[in-house]
PDB file of C-alpha atoms in Angstrom:
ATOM      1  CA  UNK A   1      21.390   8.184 -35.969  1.00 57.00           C
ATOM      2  CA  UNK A   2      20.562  10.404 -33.693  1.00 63.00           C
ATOM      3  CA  UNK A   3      21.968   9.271 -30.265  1.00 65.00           C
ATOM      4  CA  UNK A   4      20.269  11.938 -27.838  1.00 67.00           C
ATOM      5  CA  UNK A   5      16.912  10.878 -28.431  1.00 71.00           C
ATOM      6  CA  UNK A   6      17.966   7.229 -26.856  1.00 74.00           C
ATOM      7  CA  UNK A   7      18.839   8.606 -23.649  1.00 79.00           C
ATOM      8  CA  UNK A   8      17.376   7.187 -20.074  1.00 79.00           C
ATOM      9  CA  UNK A   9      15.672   9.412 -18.419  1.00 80.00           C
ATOM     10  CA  UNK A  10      15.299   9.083 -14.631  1.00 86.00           C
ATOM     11  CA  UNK A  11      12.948  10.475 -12.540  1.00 86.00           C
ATOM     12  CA  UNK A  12      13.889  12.607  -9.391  1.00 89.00           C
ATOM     13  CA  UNK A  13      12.613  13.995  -6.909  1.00 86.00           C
ATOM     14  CA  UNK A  14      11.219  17.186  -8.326  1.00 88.00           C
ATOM     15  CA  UNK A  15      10.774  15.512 -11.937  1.00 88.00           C
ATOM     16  CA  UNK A  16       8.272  12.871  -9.995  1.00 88.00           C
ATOM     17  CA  UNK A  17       4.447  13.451 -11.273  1.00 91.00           C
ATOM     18  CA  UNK A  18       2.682  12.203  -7.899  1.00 92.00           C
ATOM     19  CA  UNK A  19      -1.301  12.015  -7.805  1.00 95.00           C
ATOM     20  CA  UNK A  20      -3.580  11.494  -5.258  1.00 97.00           C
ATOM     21  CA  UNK A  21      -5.921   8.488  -6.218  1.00 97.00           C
ATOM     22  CA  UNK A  22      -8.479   6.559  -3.762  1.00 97.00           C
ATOM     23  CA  UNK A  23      -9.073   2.981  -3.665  1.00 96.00           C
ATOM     24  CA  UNK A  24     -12.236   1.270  -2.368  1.00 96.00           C
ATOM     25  CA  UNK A  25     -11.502  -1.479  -0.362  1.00 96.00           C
ATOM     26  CA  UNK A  26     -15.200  -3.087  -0.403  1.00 96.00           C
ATOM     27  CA  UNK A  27     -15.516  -6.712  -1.039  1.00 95.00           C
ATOM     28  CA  UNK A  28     -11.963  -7.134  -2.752  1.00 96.00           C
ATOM     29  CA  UNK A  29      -9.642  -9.753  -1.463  1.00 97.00           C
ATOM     30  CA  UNK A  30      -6.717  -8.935   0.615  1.00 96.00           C
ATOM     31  CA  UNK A  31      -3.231  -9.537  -0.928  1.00 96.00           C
ATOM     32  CA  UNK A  32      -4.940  -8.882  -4.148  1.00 96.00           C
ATOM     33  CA  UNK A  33      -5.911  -5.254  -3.003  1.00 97.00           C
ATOM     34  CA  UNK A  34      -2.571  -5.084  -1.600  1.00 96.00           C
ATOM     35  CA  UNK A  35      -0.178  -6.456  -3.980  1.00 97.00           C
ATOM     36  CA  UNK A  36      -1.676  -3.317  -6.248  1.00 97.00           C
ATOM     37  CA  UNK A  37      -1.735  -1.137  -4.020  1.00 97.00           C
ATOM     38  CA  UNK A  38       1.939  -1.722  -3.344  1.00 97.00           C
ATOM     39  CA  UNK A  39       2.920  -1.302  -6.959  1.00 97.00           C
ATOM     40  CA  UNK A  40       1.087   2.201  -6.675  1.00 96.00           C
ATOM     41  CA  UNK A  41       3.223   3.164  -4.000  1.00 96.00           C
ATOM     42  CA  UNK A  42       6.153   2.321  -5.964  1.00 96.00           C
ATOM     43  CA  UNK A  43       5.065   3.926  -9.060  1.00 94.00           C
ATOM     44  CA  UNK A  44       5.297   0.402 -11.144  1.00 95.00           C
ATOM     45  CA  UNK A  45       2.381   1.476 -13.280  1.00 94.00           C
ATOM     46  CA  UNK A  46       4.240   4.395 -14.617  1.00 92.00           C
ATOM     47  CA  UNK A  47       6.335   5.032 -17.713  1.00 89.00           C
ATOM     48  CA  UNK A  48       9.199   7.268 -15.834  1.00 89.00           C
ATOM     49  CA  UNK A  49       9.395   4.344 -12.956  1.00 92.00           C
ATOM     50  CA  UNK A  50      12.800   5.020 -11.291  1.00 92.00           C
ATOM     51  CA  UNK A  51      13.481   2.069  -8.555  1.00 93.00           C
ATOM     52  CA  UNK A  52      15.595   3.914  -5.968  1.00 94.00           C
ATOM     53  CA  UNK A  53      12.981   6.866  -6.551  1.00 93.00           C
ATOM     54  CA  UNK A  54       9.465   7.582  -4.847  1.00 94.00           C
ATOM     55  CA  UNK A  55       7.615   8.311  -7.699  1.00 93.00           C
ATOM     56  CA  UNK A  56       4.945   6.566  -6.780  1.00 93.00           C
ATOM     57  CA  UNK A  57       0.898   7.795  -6.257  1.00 95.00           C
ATOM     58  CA  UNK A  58      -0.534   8.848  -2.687  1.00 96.00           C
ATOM     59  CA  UNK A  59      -3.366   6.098  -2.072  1.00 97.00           C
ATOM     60  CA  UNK A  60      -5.992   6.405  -0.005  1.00 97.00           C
ATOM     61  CA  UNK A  61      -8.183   3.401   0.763  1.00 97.00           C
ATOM     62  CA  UNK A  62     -11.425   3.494   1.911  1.00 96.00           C
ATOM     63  CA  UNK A  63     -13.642   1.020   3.123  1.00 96.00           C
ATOM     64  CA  UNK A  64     -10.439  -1.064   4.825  1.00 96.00           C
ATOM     65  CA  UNK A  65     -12.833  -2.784   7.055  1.00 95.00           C
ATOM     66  CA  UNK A  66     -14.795  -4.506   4.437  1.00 95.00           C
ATOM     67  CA  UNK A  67     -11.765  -6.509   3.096  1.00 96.00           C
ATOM     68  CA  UNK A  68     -12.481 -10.446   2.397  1.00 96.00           C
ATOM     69  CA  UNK A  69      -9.992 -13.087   3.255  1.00 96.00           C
ATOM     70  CA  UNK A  70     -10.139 -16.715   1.474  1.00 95.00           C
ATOM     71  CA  UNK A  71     -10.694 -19.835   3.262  1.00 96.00           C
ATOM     72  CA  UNK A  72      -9.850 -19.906   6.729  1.00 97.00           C
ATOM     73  CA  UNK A  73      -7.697 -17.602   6.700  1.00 96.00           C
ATOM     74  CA  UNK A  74      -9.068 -15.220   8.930  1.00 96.00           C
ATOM     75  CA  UNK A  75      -8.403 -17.659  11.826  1.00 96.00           C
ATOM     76  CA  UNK A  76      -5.680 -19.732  10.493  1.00 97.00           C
ATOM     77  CA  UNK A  77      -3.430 -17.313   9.277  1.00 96.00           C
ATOM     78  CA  UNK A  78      -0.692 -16.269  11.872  1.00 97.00           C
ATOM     79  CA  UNK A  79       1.361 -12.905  11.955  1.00 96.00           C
ATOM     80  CA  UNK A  80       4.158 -13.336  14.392  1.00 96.00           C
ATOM     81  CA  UNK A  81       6.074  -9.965  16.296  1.00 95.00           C
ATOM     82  CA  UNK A  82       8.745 -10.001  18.729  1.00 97.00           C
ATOM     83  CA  UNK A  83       8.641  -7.872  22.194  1.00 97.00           C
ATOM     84  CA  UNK A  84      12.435  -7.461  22.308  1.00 97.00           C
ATOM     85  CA  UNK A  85      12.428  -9.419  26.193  1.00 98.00           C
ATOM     86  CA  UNK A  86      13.023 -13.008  26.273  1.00 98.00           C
ATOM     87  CA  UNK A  87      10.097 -15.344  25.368  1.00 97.00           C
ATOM     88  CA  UNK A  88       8.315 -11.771  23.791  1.00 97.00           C
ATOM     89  CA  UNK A  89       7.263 -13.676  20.829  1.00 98.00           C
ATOM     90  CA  UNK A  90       3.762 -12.885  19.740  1.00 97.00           C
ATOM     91  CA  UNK A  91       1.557 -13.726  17.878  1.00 97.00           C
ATOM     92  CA  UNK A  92      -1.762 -12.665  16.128  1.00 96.00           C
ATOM     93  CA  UNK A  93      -4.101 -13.667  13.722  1.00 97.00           C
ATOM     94  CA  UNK A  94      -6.352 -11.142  11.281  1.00 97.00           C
ATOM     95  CA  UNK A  95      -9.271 -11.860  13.134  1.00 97.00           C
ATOM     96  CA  UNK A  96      -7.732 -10.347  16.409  1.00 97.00           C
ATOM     97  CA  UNK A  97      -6.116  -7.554  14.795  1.00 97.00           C
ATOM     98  CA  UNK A  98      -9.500  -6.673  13.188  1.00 96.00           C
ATOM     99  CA  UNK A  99     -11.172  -6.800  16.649  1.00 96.00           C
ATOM    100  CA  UNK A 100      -8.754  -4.100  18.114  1.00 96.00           C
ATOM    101  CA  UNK A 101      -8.916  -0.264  17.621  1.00 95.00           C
ATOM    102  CA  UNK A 102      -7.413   1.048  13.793  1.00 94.00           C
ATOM    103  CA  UNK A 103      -7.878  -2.448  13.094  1.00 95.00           C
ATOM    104  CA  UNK A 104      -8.553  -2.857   9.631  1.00 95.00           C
ATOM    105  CA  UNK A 105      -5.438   0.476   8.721  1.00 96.00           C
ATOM    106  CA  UNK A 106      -2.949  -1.692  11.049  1.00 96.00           C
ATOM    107  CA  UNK A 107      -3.721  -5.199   8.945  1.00 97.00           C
ATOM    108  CA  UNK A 108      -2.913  -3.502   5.471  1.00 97.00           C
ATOM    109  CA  UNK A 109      -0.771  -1.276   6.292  1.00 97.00           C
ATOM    110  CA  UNK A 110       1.298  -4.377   7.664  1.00 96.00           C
ATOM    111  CA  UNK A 111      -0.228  -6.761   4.324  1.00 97.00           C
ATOM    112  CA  UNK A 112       1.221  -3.631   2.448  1.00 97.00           C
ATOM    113  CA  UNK A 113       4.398  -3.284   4.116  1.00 97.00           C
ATOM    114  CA  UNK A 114       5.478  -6.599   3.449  1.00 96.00           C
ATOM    115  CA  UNK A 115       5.386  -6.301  -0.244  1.00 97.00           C
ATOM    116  CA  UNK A 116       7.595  -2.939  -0.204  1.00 97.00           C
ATOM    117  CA  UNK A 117      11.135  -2.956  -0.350  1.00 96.00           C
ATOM    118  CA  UNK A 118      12.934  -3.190   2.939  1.00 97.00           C
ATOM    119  CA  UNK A 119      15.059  -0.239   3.390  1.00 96.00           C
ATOM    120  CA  UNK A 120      14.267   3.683   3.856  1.00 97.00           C
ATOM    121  CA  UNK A 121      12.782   4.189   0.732  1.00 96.00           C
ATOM    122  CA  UNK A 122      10.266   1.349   1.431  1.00 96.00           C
ATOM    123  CA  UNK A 123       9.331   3.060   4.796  1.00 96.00           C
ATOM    124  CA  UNK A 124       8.998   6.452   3.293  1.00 96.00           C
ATOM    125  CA  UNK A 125       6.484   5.116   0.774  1.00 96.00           C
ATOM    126  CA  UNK A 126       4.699   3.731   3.393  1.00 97.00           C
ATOM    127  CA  UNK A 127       4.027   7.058   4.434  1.00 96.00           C
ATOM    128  CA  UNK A 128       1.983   8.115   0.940  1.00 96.00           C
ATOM    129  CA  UNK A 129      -0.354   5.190   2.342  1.00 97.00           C
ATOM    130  CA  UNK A 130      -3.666   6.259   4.091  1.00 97.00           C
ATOM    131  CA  UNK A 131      -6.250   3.734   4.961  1.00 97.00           C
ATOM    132  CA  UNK A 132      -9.524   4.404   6.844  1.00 96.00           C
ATOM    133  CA  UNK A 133     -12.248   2.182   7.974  1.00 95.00           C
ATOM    134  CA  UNK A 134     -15.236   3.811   6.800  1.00 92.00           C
ATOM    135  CA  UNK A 135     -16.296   5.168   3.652  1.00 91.00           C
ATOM    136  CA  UNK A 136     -15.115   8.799   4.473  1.00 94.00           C
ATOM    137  CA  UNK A 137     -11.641  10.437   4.040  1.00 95.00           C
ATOM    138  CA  UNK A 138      -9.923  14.074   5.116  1.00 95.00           C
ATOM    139  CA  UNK A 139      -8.339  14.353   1.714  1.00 94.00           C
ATOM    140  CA  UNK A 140     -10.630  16.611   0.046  1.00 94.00           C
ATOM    141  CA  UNK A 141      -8.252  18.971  -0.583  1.00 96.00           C
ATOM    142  CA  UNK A 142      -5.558  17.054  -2.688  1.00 94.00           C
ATOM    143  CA  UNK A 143      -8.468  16.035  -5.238  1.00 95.00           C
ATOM    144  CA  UNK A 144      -7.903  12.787  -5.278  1.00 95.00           C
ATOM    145  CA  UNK A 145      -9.495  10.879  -8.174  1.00 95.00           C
ATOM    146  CA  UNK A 146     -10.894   7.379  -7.787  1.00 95.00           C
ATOM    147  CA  UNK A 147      -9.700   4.747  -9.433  1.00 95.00           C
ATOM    148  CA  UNK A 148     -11.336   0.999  -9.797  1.00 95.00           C
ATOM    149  CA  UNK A 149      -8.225  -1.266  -8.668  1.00 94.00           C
ATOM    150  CA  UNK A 150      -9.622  -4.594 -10.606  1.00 94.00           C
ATOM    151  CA  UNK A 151      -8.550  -2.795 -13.749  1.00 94.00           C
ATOM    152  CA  UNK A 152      -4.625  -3.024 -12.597  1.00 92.00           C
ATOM    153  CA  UNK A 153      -2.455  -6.022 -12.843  1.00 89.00           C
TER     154      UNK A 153
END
């Protein structure tokens, strides 16, 4: 038996095949979007998936502000941060983070955040993330393809 043809093969930096793909936010449900978008990052839906690796796509959603929450969530739902002074803890709900400016890219990128790991690597793929309001992105040049996110688990 040939024992070389068995071997592991982990990805690298340079060996890492990264794409450019854009995701359209419109009507799709929060954590949902999210949780995929996540795995993306990662590079989970790739054969050469190396965990303490970014190998993961650059994903750019559009359409950020048109993201759907379930029940009463929008309201209900509290996101907590801490100033750093004493009795700095705040707190805010999606609707009020919506309502501010870069809104809808701070509310997934912090949806998104949570679902990375939680160390360097996780903070340097959150840096392949780009999220935009509207429809339109300055990405042009990367050719990124688009991709239809309901056909991901």
């Amino acid at each position: 038996m040939d024992t070389l043809s068995y071997k592991t093969i982990s990805a690298n930096k340079e060996t890492a095949q990264k794409e450019w793909v854009v995701v359209d936010a419109t009507d799709q449900i929060l954590g949902r979007l999210c949780s995929k978008v996540a795995k993306l990052l990662r590079g989970k839906y790739k054969p050469n998936f190396t965990p303490h690796v970014d190998c993961g796509d650059n994903v750019i959603i559009i359409n950020a502000d048109k993201v759907k929450l379930t029940g009463k969530k929008w309201n209900e739902r509290i996101y907590l941060h801490y100033t750093g002074y004493p009795g700095g803890q705040r707190e805010n709900t999606p609707a009020t983070i919506m309502a501010k400016p870069n809104g809808a890219d701070r509310l997934v990128r912090r949806v998104v955040k949570g679902m990375l790991p939680k160390n360097k690597l996780g903070a340097q793929l959150l840096g392949n993330l780009y999220v935009y309001a509207g429809g339109e992105h300055k990405h042009e040049a990367q050719q990124p393809k688009a991709i239809d996110i309901n056909l991901y688990k």
